[in-house]
Coordinates of C-alpha atoms in Angstrom, one line a residue:
X753 CA 14.3 15.4 6.5
X754 CA 18.1 15.7 6.4
X755 CA 19.7 15.5 9.9
X756 CA 20.7 19.2 9.6
X757 CA 18.5 20.9 6.9
X758 CA 20.2 23.3 4.7
X759 CA 19.0 26.2 2.5
X760 CA 16.3 25.2 -0.2
X761 CA 15.4 21.9 1.5
X762 CA 11.7 22.3 1.3
X763 CA 9.9 22.3 -2.0
X764 CA 8.5 25.8 -2.8
X765 CA 4.9 24.5 -3.1
X766 CA 5.1 22.2 0.1
X767 CA 2.3 24.4 1.8
X768 CA 0.0 23.6 -1.0
X769 CA -0.2 19.8 -0.2
X770 CA -2.1 17.8 -2.8
X771 CA -3.2 20.9 -4.5
X772 CA 0.3 21.4 -5.9
X773 CA -0.9 19.9 -9.2
X774 CA -2.9 23.2 -9.8
X775 CA 0.2 24.9 -10.5
X776 CA 0.5 23.2 -13.9
X777 CA -3.2 23.9 -14.7
X778 CA -2.7 27.4 -16.3
X779 CA 0.0 26.2 -18.5
X780 CA -1.9 23.2 -19.5
X781 CA -4.9 25.2 -20.4
X782 CA -2.9 27.7 -22.3
X783 CA -1.3 25.1 -24.3
X784 CA -4.3 23.4 -25.2
X785 CA -5.8 26.7 -26.2
X786 CA -2.9 27.7 -28.3
X787 CA -3.1 24.3 -30.1
X788 CA -6.7 24.6 -30.9
X789 CA -6.6 28.4 -32.1
X790 CA -3.4 28.4 -33.9
X791 CA -2.8 28.1 -37.5
X792 CA -1.9 24.7 -38.8
X793 CA 1.8 25.6 -39.2
X794 CA 1.9 27.3 -35.9
X795 CA 0.6 24.4 -33.9
X796 CA 3.1 23.2 -31.1
X797 CA 2.6 19.3 -30.6
X798 CA 5.5 19.3 -28.2
X799 CA 3.8 21.8 -25.9
X800 CA 0.6 20.0 -25.8
X801 CA 2.3 16.8 -25.1
X802 CA 4.0 17.9 -21.9
X803 CA 1.1 17.2 -19.6
X804 CA 0.7 13.9 -21.3
X805 CA 4.4 13.1 -20.5
X806 CA 3.8 14.3 -16.9
X807 CA 0.9 11.7 -16.5
X808 CA 3.0 8.9 -18.3
X809 CA 5.9 9.4 -15.8
X810 CA 3.5 9.2 -12.8
X811 CA 1.7 6.0 -14.2
X812 CA 5.3 4.7 -14.9
X813 CA 6.5 5.2 -11.3
X814 CA 3.3 3.7 -10.1
X815 CA 3.7 0.6 -12.1
X816 CA 7.1 0.1 -10.7
X817 CA 6.1 0.6 -7.2
X818 CA 3.3 -2.1 -7.5
X819 CA 5.5 -4.6 -9.4
X820 CA 8.4 -4.0 -6.7
X821 CA 6.1 -4.3 -3.6
X822 CA 4.4 -7.3 -4.9
X823 CA 7.6 -9.1 -5.9
X824 CA 9.1 -8.1 -2.6
X825 CA 6.2 -9.5 -0.6
X826 CA 6.7 -12.9 -2.4
X827 CA 10.5 -12.9 -1.3
X828 CA 12.0 -14.2 -4.7
X829 CA 15.3 -12.6 -5.4
X830 CA 15.0 -10.3 -2.7
X831 CA 18.0 -8.1 -1.6
X832 CA 17.5 -6.6 1.8
X833 CA 15.4 -8.3 4.5
X834 CA 14.9 -5.0 6.7
X835 CA 11.5 -3.7 6.9
X836 CA 9.6 -0.5 5.6
X837 CA 7.5 1.4 8.1
X838 CA 5.2 4.4 8.1
X839 CA 8.1 6.9 8.8
X840 CA 9.5 6.0 5.4
X841 CA 6.2 6.2 3.6
X842 CA 5.6 9.7 5.0
X843 CA 9.1 10.8 4.0
X844 CA 8.7 9.6 0.5
X845 CA 5.2 11.2 0.0
X846 CA 6.8 13.9 -2.1
X847 CA 8.1 11.6 -5.0
X848 CA 6.1 13.3 -7.5
X849 CA 7.4 16.9 -6.9
X850 CA 10.3 16.3 -9.1
X851 CA 7.8 15.5 -12.0
X852 CA 5.9 18.7 -11.3
X853 CA 9.2 20.6 -11.3
X854 CA 10.3 19.2 -14.5
X855 CA 7.0 19.8 -16.2
X856 CA 7.2 23.6 -15.2
X857 CA 10.8 23.8 -16.5
X858 CA 9.6 22.2 -19.8
X859 CA 7.0 24.9 -20.3
X860 CA 9.6 27.5 -19.4
X861 CA 12.0 26.0 -21.9
X862 CA 9.5 26.1 -24.8
X863 CA 9.0 29.7 -24.3
X864 CA 12.6 30.7 -23.7
X865 CA 15.1 28.1 -25.0
X866 CA 16.0 28.5 -28.7
X867 CA 15.1 25.5 -30.8
X868 CA 12.7 24.0 -28.2
X869 CA 9.3 25.2 -29.6
X870 CA 7.5 23.4 -32.5
X871 CA 9.8 20.4 -32.4
X872 CA 9.7 17.7 -35.1
X873 CA 8.5 14.4 -34.0
X874 CA 11.8 12.4 -34.5
X875 CA 15.4 13.2 -35.5
X876 CA 17.9 10.3 -35.2
X877 CA 20.9 12.7 -35.1
X878 CA 19.5 14.5 -32.0
X879 CA 18.8 11.1 -30.3
X880 CA 22.4 9.9 -30.9
X881 CA 23.9 13.1 -29.6
X882 CA 21.6 13.0 -26.4
X883 CA 22.8 9.4 -25.9
X884 CA 26.5 10.2 -26.2
X885 CA 26.2 13.3 -23.8
X886 CA 24.5 11.2 -21.3
X887 CA 27.1 8.4 -21.4
X888 CA 29.9 10.8 -21.3
X889 CA 29.5 14.2 -19.4
X890 CA 26.3 13.4 -17.4
X891 CA 27.5 10.2 -16.0
X892 CA 31.0 11.5 -15.2
X893 CA 29.7 14.7 -13.6
X894 CA 27.0 12.9 -11.6
X895 CA 29.5 10.6 -10.2
X896 CA 31.7 13.3 -8.8
X897 CA 28.4 15.5 -7.8
X898 CA 27.3 12.3 -5.8
X899 CA 30.5 11.8 -4.1
X900 CA 30.5 15.5 -3.1
X901 CA 26.9 14.9 -1.6
X902 CA 28.6 12.4 0.8
X903 CA 31.0 15.0 2.2
X904 CA 29.7 15.5 5.7
X905 CA 28.7 19.2 5.2
X906 CA 26.4 18.3 2.3
X907 CA 25.5 15.0 3.5
X908 CA 24.1 16.4 6.8
X909 CA 22.2 19.2 5.1
X910 CA 20.8 17.4 2.0
X911 CA 21.7 13.7 1.1
X912 CA 21.1 12.0 4.4
X913 CA 17.2 12.7 3.7
X914 CA 17.6 10.3 0.8
X915 CA 19.8 7.8 2.7
X916 CA 17.2 7.6 5.5
X917 CA 15.7 4.8 3.4
X918 CA 17.9 1.8 3.9
X919 CA 15.5 -0.5 2.3
X920 CA 14.7 1.3 -1.2
X921 CA 11.7 1.3 -3.2
X922 CA 11.4 2.6 -6.7
X923 CA 10.0 6.0 -5.7
X924 CA 13.0 6.4 -3.2
X925 CA 15.0 7.2 -6.2
X926 CA 13.7 10.7 -6.4
X927 CA 13.2 11.5 -2.9
X928 CA 15.6 14.4 -2.2
X929 CA 15.6 18.0 -1.0
X930 CA 14.7 20.6 -3.5
X931 CA 18.3 22.0 -3.8
X932 CA 19.6 18.7 -4.6
X933 CA 17.1 18.1 -7.4
X934 CA 18.2 21.5 -8.8
X935 CA 21.5 20.0 -9.4
X936 CA 20.1 16.8 -10.8
X937 CA 18.0 18.6 -13.2
X938 CA 21.0 20.8 -14.4
X939 CA 22.9 17.6 -15.0
X940 CA 20.0 15.7 -17.0
X941 CA 19.3 19.0 -19.0
X942 CA 22.7 18.8 -20.5
X943 CA 21.7 16.4 -23.4
X944 CA 18.3 18.2 -24.0
X945 CA 19.6 21.6 -24.0
X946 CA 22.5 21.1 -26.3
X947 CA 20.4 19.2 -28.8
X948 CA 17.9 21.9 -28.7
X949 CA 20.7 24.6 -29.1
X950 CA 22.0 22.5 -32.1
X951 CA 18.5 22.6 -33.6
X952 CA 18.1 18.6 -33.6
X953 CA 15.9 18.0 -30.7
X954 CA 12.8 16.0 -31.2
X955 CA 9.7 15.1 -29.2
X956 CA 10.5 11.3 -29.3
X957 CA 14.0 11.8 -28.0
X958 CA 12.9 14.0 -25.2
X959 CA 10.2 11.5 -24.0
X960 CA 12.6 8.4 -24.5
X961 CA 15.3 10.2 -22.5
X962 CA 13.2 11.1 -19.6
X963 CA 11.4 7.6 -19.6
X964 CA 14.9 6.2 -19.6
X965 CA 16.1 8.0 -16.6
X966 CA 12.9 7.1 -14.7
X967 CA 13.1 3.5 -15.8
X968 CA 16.8 3.1 -14.5
X969 CA 16.0 5.0 -11.4
X970 CA 13.0 3.0 -10.5
X971 CA 14.6 -0.3 -11.4
X972 CA 17.9 0.5 -9.6
X973 CA 15.9 1.2 -6.3
X974 CA 13.9 -2.0 -6.4
X975 CA 14.5 -4.4 -3.4
X976 CA 14.6 -7.4 -5.8
X977 CA 17.2 -8.5 -8.3
X978 CA 16.0 -8.2 -11.9
X979 CA 19.0 -9.0 -14.2
X980 CA 19.5 -12.6 -15.1
X981 CA 23.1 -13.9 -14.8
X982 CA 23.2 -15.1 -18.3
X983 CA 22.8 -11.6 -19.6
X984 CA 26.2 -10.7 -18.0
X985 CA 27.7 -14.1 -19.3
X986 CA 26.7 -13.4 -22.7
X987 CA 28.0 -9.8 -22.6
X988 CA 30.6 -9.3 -19.8
X989 CA 31.3 -5.6 -20.4
X990 CA 27.6 -4.9 -19.4
X991 CA 28.5 -4.8 -15.8
X992 CA 30.4 -1.6 -16.5
X993 CA 27.6 -0.1 -18.5
X994 CA 24.5 -0.9 -16.5
X995 CA 24.0 -1.2 -12.7
X996 CA 21.7 -3.6 -10.9
X997 CA 19.4 -3.2 -8.0
X998 CA 21.9 -5.1 -5.7
X999 CA 24.7 -2.9 -7.0
X1000 CA 22.9 0.3 -5.9
X1001 CA 21.5 -1.3 -2.6
X1002 CA 24.9 -1.7 -1.4
X1003 CA 25.3 2.2 -1.7
X1004 CA 22.2 2.7 0.7
X1005 CA 23.7 0.0 3.2
X1006 CA 27.4 0.9 3.0
X1007 CA 27.1 4.6 2.1
X1008 CA 30.6 5.1 0.9
X1009 CA 30.7 2.8 -2.3
X1010 CA 29.0 2.5 -5.7
X1011 CA 28.3 6.1 -6.3
X1012 CA 27.7 5.7 -10.0
X1013 CA 24.3 6.8 -11.8
X1014 CA 23.4 4.1 -14.2
X1015 CA 26.9 3.1 -15.4
X1016 CA 29.2 1.5 -12.8
X1017 CA 32.2 2.2 -15.0
X1018 CA 33.4 5.2 -13.0
X1019 CA 33.2 3.2 -9.7
X1020 CA 35.6 0.5 -11.3
X1021 CA 37.9 3.4 -12.6
X1022 CA 38.2 5.3 -9.2
X1023 CA 38.1 2.4 -7.0
X1024 CA 34.8 2.9 -5.2
X1025 CA 33.1 -0.4 -6.2
X1026 CA 31.9 -2.3 -3.2
X1027 CA 33.7 -5.7 -2.9
X1028 CA 30.4 -7.4 -2.1
X1029 CA 28.7 -6.4 -5.3
X1030 CA 29.1 -9.6 -7.1
X1031 CA 28.3 -11.7 -4.0
X1032 CA 25.2 -9.8 -3.2
X1033 CA 24.1 -10.0 -6.9
X1034 CA 24.5 -13.8 -6.9
X1035 CA 23.0 -14.3 -3.5
X1036 CA 20.0 -12.3 -4.3
X1037 CA 19.3 -14.3 -7.5
X1038 CA 19.4 -17.5 -5.7
X1039 CA 16.7 -16.6 -3.0
X1040 CA 13.6 -18.6 -3.6
X1041 CA 10.0 -17.5 -3.1
X1042 CA 9.0 -17.2 0.5
X1043 CA 6.4 -19.6 2.0
X1044 CA 4.5 -17.8 4.7
X1045 CA 3.4 -19.3 8.0
X1046 CA 0.0 -17.5 8.0
X1047 CA -2.1 -16.0 5.1
X1048 CA -4.8 -13.6 5.6
X1049 CA -7.3 -13.7 2.5
X1050 CA -9.2 -10.6 2.0
X1051 CA -10.8 -8.8 -0.8
X1052 CA -11.7 -5.3 -2.1
X1053 CA -14.6 -3.3 -0.7
X1054 CA -15.4 -0.1 -2.6
X1055 CA -14.0 0.9 -6.0
X1056 CA -11.7 3.3 -4.1
X1057 CA -10.4 0.4 -2.0
X1058 CA -7.9 -0.5 -4.9
X1059 CA -5.6 2.2 -3.4
X1060 CA -5.7 0.5 -0.1
X1061 CA -3.7 -2.5 -1.3
X1062 CA -0.4 -1.2 -0.6
X1063 CA 0.4 -1.4 -4.1
X1064 CA 0.8 1.6 -6.4
X1065 CA -0.2 4.4 -4.0
X1066 CA 2.0 3.9 -0.8
X1067 CA 0.8 7.4 0.4
X1068 CA -2.8 6.5 0.0
X1069 CA -2.6 3.1 1.5
X1070 CA -0.8 4.6 4.6
X1071 CA -3.9 6.3 5.6
X1072 CA -7.4 4.8 6.5
X1073 CA -9.8 4.4 3.7
X1074 CA -12.1 7.5 3.1
X1075 CA -10.0 9.7 5.1
X1076 CA -7.2 10.9 2.6
X1077 CA -7.7 12.4 -0.9
X1078 CA -9.1 15.8 -1.5
X1079 CA -12.2 15.8 -3.8
X1080 CA -10.5 17.0 -6.9
X1081 CA -8.0 14.2 -6.8
X1082 CA -10.7 11.7 -6.3
X1083 CA -12.5 13.0 -9.5
X1084 CA -9.2 13.2 -11.4
X1085 CA -8.5 9.4 -10.5
X1086 CA -11.8 8.2 -11.3
X1087 CA -10.9 7.0 -15.0
X1088 CA -7.9 5.2 -13.6
X1089 CA -9.9 3.8 -10.6
X1090 CA -12.5 2.3 -13.2
X1091 CA -9.8 1.0 -15.5
X1092 CA -7.9 -0.6 -12.6
X1093 CA -10.8 -2.1 -11.0
X1094 CA -12.0 -3.6 -14.4
X1095 CA -8.6 -5.2 -14.9
X1096 CA -8.4 -6.7 -11.4
X1097 CA -12.0 -8.2 -11.4
X1098 CA -11.7 -9.5 -15.1
X1099 CA -8.2 -10.5 -16.0
X1100 CA -7.0 -11.4 -12.6
X1101 CA -10.4 -12.7 -11.0
X1102 CA -9.7 -16.4 -11.1
X1103 CA -7.0 -16.4 -8.5
X1104 CA -5.7 -14.7 -5.4
X1105 CA -2.3 -13.1 -5.1
X1106 CA 0.0 -11.6 -2.3
X1107 CA 0.1 -8.0 -1.8
X1108 CA 1.7 -7.6 1.5
X1109 CA 4.2 -9.4 3.6
X1110 CA 4.7 -8.7 7.5
X1111 CA 6.8 -10.3 10.3
X1112 CA 5.9 -10.9 13.9
X1113 CA 8.6 -12.8 15.9
X1114 CA 9.3 -15.9 14.0
X1115 CA 6.2 -15.8 11.9
X1116 CA 6.0 -14.6 8.3
X1117 CA 2.6 -13.1 7.6
X1118 CA 1.3 -12.6 4.2
X1119 CA -2.0 -10.9 2.9
X1120 CA -3.6 -12.3 -0.1
X1121 CA -6.2 -10.4 -2.2
X1122 CA -9.2 -12.1 -3.9
X1123 CA -9.9 -9.5 -6.6
X1124 CA -13.5 -9.0 -6.1
X1125 CA -15.5 -6.1 -4.6
X1126 CA -18.0 -6.3 -1.8
X1127 CA -21.0 -6.1 -4.2
X1128 CA -19.8 -9.3 -5.9
X1129 CA -20.4 -11.2 -2.8
X1130 CA -24.0 -10.0 -2.7
X1131 CA -24.6 -11.4 -6.3
X1132 CA -25.5 -15.1 -6.4
X1133 CA -24.1 -15.6 -9.7
X1134 CA -20.5 -14.8 -8.3
X1135 CA -20.7 -16.9 -5.3
X1136 CA -19.7 -20.2 -6.9
X1137 CA -16.6 -18.7 -8.5
X1138 CA -15.6 -16.8 -5.4
X1139 CA -15.9 -20.0 -3.5
X1140 CA -13.7 -21.9 -6.1
X1141 CA -11.2 -19.3 -5.9
X1142 CA -10.9 -19.5 -2.1
X1143 CA -10.9 -23.1 -2.2
X1144 CA -8.1 -23.1 -4.7
X1145 CA -6.0 -20.7 -2.5
X1146 CA -6.5 -22.9 0.5
X1147 CA -5.3 -26.1 -1.3
X1148 CA -2.4 -24.0 -2.7
X1149 CA -1.4 -22.8 0.6
X1150 CA -1.8 -26.3 2.1
X1151 CA 0.6 -27.7 -0.4
X1152 CA 3.3 -25.0 0.3
X1153 CA 2.9 -25.8 4.2
X1154 CA 1.4 -22.7 5.2
X1155 CA 0.1 -23.3 8.9
X1156 CA -2.9 -21.0 9.1
X1157 CA -5.4 -19.2 6.8
X1158 CA -7.8 -16.5 8.1
X1159 CA -10.8 -15.5 6.0
X1160 CA -11.3 -11.8 6.0
X1161 CA -14.3 -9.5 5.4
X1162 CA -16.9 -11.5 3.4
X1163 CA -14.9 -14.5 2.6
X1164 CA -16.2 -16.0 5.8
X1165 CA -19.9 -15.3 5.3
X1166 CA -22.2 -18.0 6.5
X1167 CA -24.4 -17.7 3.3
X1168 CA -21.2 -18.0 1.2
X1169 CA -19.4 -21.1 2.7
X1170 CA -20.8 -21.7 6.2
X1171 CA -18.1 -19.7 7.7
X1172 CA -15.4 -21.7 6.2
X1173 CA -17.1 -25.1 7.1
X1174 CA -17.6 -26.0 3.5
X1175 CA -13.9 -26.3 2.6
X1176 CA -13.2 -28.3 5.9
X1177 CA -15.9 -31.0 5.2
X1178 CA -14.8 -31.2 1.4
X1179 CA -11.1 -31.7 2.4
X1180 CA -10.8 -33.6 5.8
X1181 CA -7.1 -34.1 5.4
X1182 CA -6.2 -30.5 5.3
X1183 CA -3.0 -29.7 7.3
X1184 CA -3.5 -26.1 7.0
X1185 CA -5.7 -24.7 9.7
X1186 CA -8.7 -22.4 8.8
X1187 CA -9.7 -19.5 11.1
X1188 CA -12.8 -17.4 10.3
X1189 CA -11.8 -15.0 13.0
X1190 CA -15.3 -14.9 14.5
X1191 CA -14.1 -16.0 18.0
X1192 CA -11.4 -13.3 18.1
X1193 CA -14.0 -10.6 16.8
X1194 CA -16.5 -11.6 19.4
X1195 CA -13.7 -11.5 22.1
X1196 CA -12.9 -7.9 21.0
X1197 CA -16.5 -6.9 21.1
X1198 CA -17.2 -8.1 24.6
X1199 CA -14.0 -6.7 25.8
X1200 CA -14.8 -3.3 24.2
X1201 CA -17.8 -2.8 26.4
X1202 CA -17.0 -0.4 29.3
X1203 CA -16.4 -2.0 32.7
X1204 CA -19.4 -1.7 34.9
X1205 CA -22.1 -1.8 31.9
X1206 CA -25.2 -3.6 33.0
X1207 CA -27.2 -3.1 30.0
X1208 CA -26.8 -2.9 26.2
X1209 CA -28.9 -2.5 23.0
X1210 CA -28.4 -5.0 20.3
X1211 CA -29.4 -4.1 16.6
X1212 CA -28.1 -6.0 13.5
X1213 CA -28.1 -9.2 11.7
X1214 CA -27.4 -12.1 14.4
X1215 CA -24.0 -13.4 12.8
X1216 CA -21.8 -15.9 14.5
X1217 CA -19.9 -13.0 16.0
X1218 CA -23.1 -11.4 17.4
X1219 CA -24.2 -14.8 18.8
X1220 CA -20.9 -15.4 20.5
X1221 CA -20.9 -11.7 22.0
X1222 CA -24.5 -11.8 23.2
X1223 CA -24.1 -15.3 24.8
X1224 CA -20.9 -14.0 26.6
X1225 CA -22.7 -11.0 27.8
X1226 CA -25.6 -13.1 29.1
X1227 CA -23.2 -15.2 31.1
X1228 CA -21.9 -12.0 32.7
X1229 CA -25.3 -11.0 33.9
X1230 CA -25.4 -8.0 31.3
X1231 CA -29.0 -7.3 30.0
X1232 CA -29.3 -7.3 26.3
X1233 CA -32.1 -5.2 24.8
X1234 CA -33.1 -6.4 21.1
X1235 CA -34.7 -3.8 19.0
X1236 CA -36.4 -6.1 16.5
X1237 CA -38.5 -9.1 17.0
X1238 CA -37.0 -11.2 14.2
X1239 CA -33.5 -10.7 15.6
X1240 CA -34.7 -11.6 19.1
X1241 CA -36.4 -14.7 17.7
X1242 CA -33.1 -15.8 16.0
X1243 CA -31.0 -15.3 19.1
X1244 CA -33.6 -17.4 21.1
X1245 CA -33.3 -20.3 18.5
X1246 CA -29.6 -20.0 18.8
X1247 CA -29.7 -20.8 22.4
X1248 CA -29.3 -17.5 23.9
X1249 CA -32.2 -17.0 26.6
X1250 CA -30.6 -15.6 29.7
X1251 CA -30.6 -11.7 30.3
X1252 CA -32.1 -11.1 26.9
X1253 CA -35.4 -9.0 26.2
X1254 CA -37.3 -7.6 23.4
X1255 CA -37.5 -3.7 23.5
X1256 CA -40.8 -2.1 24.1
X1257 CA -42.1 1.1 22.8
X1258 CA -41.2 3.1 25.9
X1259 CA -38.0 1.3 26.8
X1260 CA -35.2 3.4 28.5
X1261 CA -32.2 3.2 26.0
X1262 CA -28.9 2.3 27.4
X1263 CA -25.7 4.3 26.4
X1264 CA -23.9 1.4 24.9
X1265 CA -25.2 -0.1 21.6
X1266 CA -23.9 -3.3 19.8
X1267 CA -24.7 -2.7 16.2
X1268 CA -24.2 -4.6 12.9
X1269 CA -25.2 -4.4 9.2
X1270 CA -28.5 -2.8 8.5
X1271 CA -28.8 -0.3 11.3
X1272 CA -31.1 2.5 10.0
X1273 CA -30.9 6.1 10.5
X1274 CA -34.1 6.3 12.5
X1275 CA -32.7 3.7 15.0
X1276 CA -29.5 5.6 15.4
X1277 CA -31.5 8.7 16.1
X1278 CA -33.2 7.1 19.2
X1279 CA -30.0 6.6 20.9
X1280 CA -29.3 8.9 23.8
X1281 CA -26.6 11.7 23.6
X1282 CA -23.3 10.3 24.4
X1283 CA -24.0 6.7 23.3
X1284 CA -21.2 4.4 22.3
X1285 CA -21.8 2.4 19.1
X1286 CA -19.7 -0.7 19.2
X1287 CA -19.9 -2.6 15.7
X1288 CA -19.7 -6.3 15.7
X1289 CA -19.9 -6.4 11.8
X1290 CA -17.0 -6.5 9.2
X1291 CA -18.2 -3.1 7.8
X1292 CA -18.6 0.2 9.9
X1293 CA -21.9 1.7 10.5
X1294 CA -22.6 5.2 9.1
X1295 CA -21.7 7.9 11.5
X1296 CA -24.8 9.9 11.7
X1297 CA -24.5 11.2 15.3
X1298 CA -21.9 14.1 16.1
X1299 CA -23.1 13.8 19.8
X1300 CA -22.4 9.9 20.0
X1301 CA -19.2 7.9 19.8
X1302 CA -18.3 5.2 17.3
X1303 CA -15.8 2.5 17.9
X1304 CA -14.1 0.9 14.9
X1305 CA -15.0 -2.5 13.6
X1306 CA -13.4 -5.3 15.9
X1307 CA -9.7 -4.7 15.7
X1308 CA -6.7 -4.5 17.9
X1309 CA -3.3 -2.7 18.0
X1310 CA -0.4 -4.8 16.7
X1311 CA 2.7 -5.6 18.8
X1312 CA 5.5 -3.2 18.5
X1313 CA 7.7 -6.1 17.3
X1314 CA 5.5 -6.4 14.0
X1315 CA 7.6 -5.3 11.1
X1316 CA 6.8 -4.0 7.7
X1317 CA 3.5 -2.3 8.8
X1318 CA 3.3 0.6 6.4
X1319 CA -0.3 0.5 5.2
X1320 CA -3.7 0.9 6.8
X1321 CA -6.3 -2.0 6.6
X1322 CA -9.2 -0.5 5.0
X1323 CA -10.7 2.0 7.3
X1324 CA -8.7 1.1 10.3
X1325 CA -6.0 3.4 11.7
X1326 CA -2.2 2.9 11.5
X1327 CA -0.7 -0.3 13.1
X1328 CA -4.4 -1.7 13.7
X1329 CA -5.3 -5.1 12.4
X1330 CA -9.0 -6.2 12.2
X1331 CA -9.8 -9.0 14.8
X1332 CA -10.3 -11.6 12.0
X1333 CA -6.8 -11.1 10.8
X1334 CA -5.5 -11.0 14.4
X1335 CA -7.4 -14.4 15.0
X1336 CA -5.3 -16.2 12.6
X1337 CA -2.0 -14.9 13.9
X1338 CA -3.0 -15.8 17.6
X1339 CA -3.9 -19.3 16.2
X1340 CA -0.5 -19.8 14.7
X1341 CA 1.3 -18.2 17.6
X1342 CA -0.5 -20.6 20.1
X1343 CA 0.1 -23.7 17.8
X1344 CA -3.5 -24.7 18.1
X1345 CA -4.2 -27.6 16.0
X1346 CA -8.0 -27.4 15.4
X1347 CA -9.8 -25.4 12.8
X1348 CA -11.6 -22.4 14.3
X1349 CA -14.4 -21.9 11.6
X1350 CA -18.0 -23.3 10.8
X1351 CA -21.4 -22.5 12.1
X1352 CA -20.7 -23.4 15.7
X1353 CA -18.6 -21.3 18.1
X1354 CA -17.1 -22.4 21.5
X1355 CA -18.4 -19.5 23.3
X1356 CA -16.3 -20.5 26.4
X1357 CA -13.2 -20.0 24.7
X1358 CA -13.6 -16.4 24.1
X1359 CA -11.7 -15.6 27.3
X1360 CA -9.0 -17.9 26.5
X1361 CA -8.5 -16.3 22.9
X1362 CA -8.6 -12.8 24.4
X1363 CA -5.9 -13.6 27.1
X1364 CA -3.7 -15.2 24.3
X1365 CA -3.9 -12.1 22.1
X1366 CA -2.9 -9.9 25.2
X1367 CA -0.1 -12.3 26.0
X1368 CA 1.4 -11.9 22.5
X1369 CA 1.2 -8.0 22.9
X1370 CA -2.0 -7.3 20.9
X1371 CA -3.5 -4.3 22.6
X1372 CA -7.2 -3.2 22.6
X1373 CA -8.2 0.2 21.1
X1374 CA -8.9 2.9 23.5
X1375 CA -12.4 3.7 24.6
X1376 CA -13.6 7.4 24.8
X1377 CA -12.8 9.0 28.0
X1378 CA -16.4 9.4 29.0
X1379 CA -16.8 5.6 28.8
X1380 CA -13.8 4.5 30.7

């Protein structure tokens, strides 16, 4: 929001939220009906293609944001080092409003503007006229309009909203108040309206012009340099005709320079070119790819989790999984979900890639994605390829000097790789330290149990985390009631004997349950009202009881000093990290030299690991008031 919002700041359809796309539905249906029922010589292909153009513009922007975020995470040719936070993501959530606005105006133009209906597919004279009008009047008028927006009266009421984003992303380019977009629309309409009035407008020229505007806008707001230096060496006048991301980035950091739209010539003419333009451009090109200190290796969970990667849909990844999109958007996006899921798990399945970069004190943290879904880990035929991919990622990180790699979600399953022990045994000379995160997860589970608790119920697969947690509780004289005999036997075989009993048919259920994968509905229904379910697994249990409380899977709040936290980790809330991820970070912060993985667990280190996390300002999640 601008510092002093003026008139027409809000978009007219803001109260509709995600339902704003329904505004174009009647027009789309009418255009389809008209095309199907009209005589052959009356059919209007241009009207039918308006919705296709709208979808293309959305996909085009999403491609840019994905490429930009992935490239920025790697650090190569990066321009600005400052972080992006949730505040910016929330502010830029309305980036698609201008596409809806333009779509509505195009339908209106076809009905009212002379020469806009039943356009030919292509006319070269119309395309040439539009190019000349853009290079001339549009660029010139935009320059002065932009300078006017930096006058304190207009800046405080409108343009300061756009400049709240110091570090720009592609969609930052179109995040403006409604009134400001009206001015931009009038400017960009000059070539289209003129060609239409002259009777030489065509479908291809309209699509090409709007795609050009989107391309240049998105490119100019990337936070990495894209133009090679040899391009300007081969054609020196290009610097007057085409701006670069670093050129426009200076406008967002200096505010009073580099006002031009896409052609910097007017900044050179009127003396508003920033003196650092060429220096920043060359310095950005020289930046090498960043080598992180810690890598967290995760994977996809459900098909919908592709939107949780921080790539593509910033507004979706900034909310916990399963708590965001209205039902109609979910169904609308399903074809794209299937297509993108197929691309990820086929074309990109043989290697991991970085999708997020964070900073914590002097550590650079990367999150890498192994492009497999949770169901792949349950298939025996995929296990070998998954292990090979993880091993290749470990060796590549070791070669680059990464200090710690933590294995998230199912990448550290005992059945898959012995909680990471396979890689340590196969490569005993690894300099990188592997952390399966189980110790940190167990410490979180134990310290999530309300103080004064003397008895808990245990139900779930006795994983490494479960064994460590139960052992720690037994040492604290907390009675552990196990619901199933096979789980009780496995805990006994693992060395946990003290303070552990098998539940009888008439046992009195405690109000604290430790639950893992496989807990069934009937078992949950046996819990008392007000029971606190504390998961020790990677995946949360189904929340079947409205009269009970469910903690998240083991996780902690990140320190306030952590930077570039603008997405949610799967189903966790904002600025919350899974304990498995926290374990790797704490391992690096403490400088521990041993691996923390494998089938064994040093139960007596849980307290030390927990204290280390608190010392580095990680905070436990709050318990329900009734259990404090």
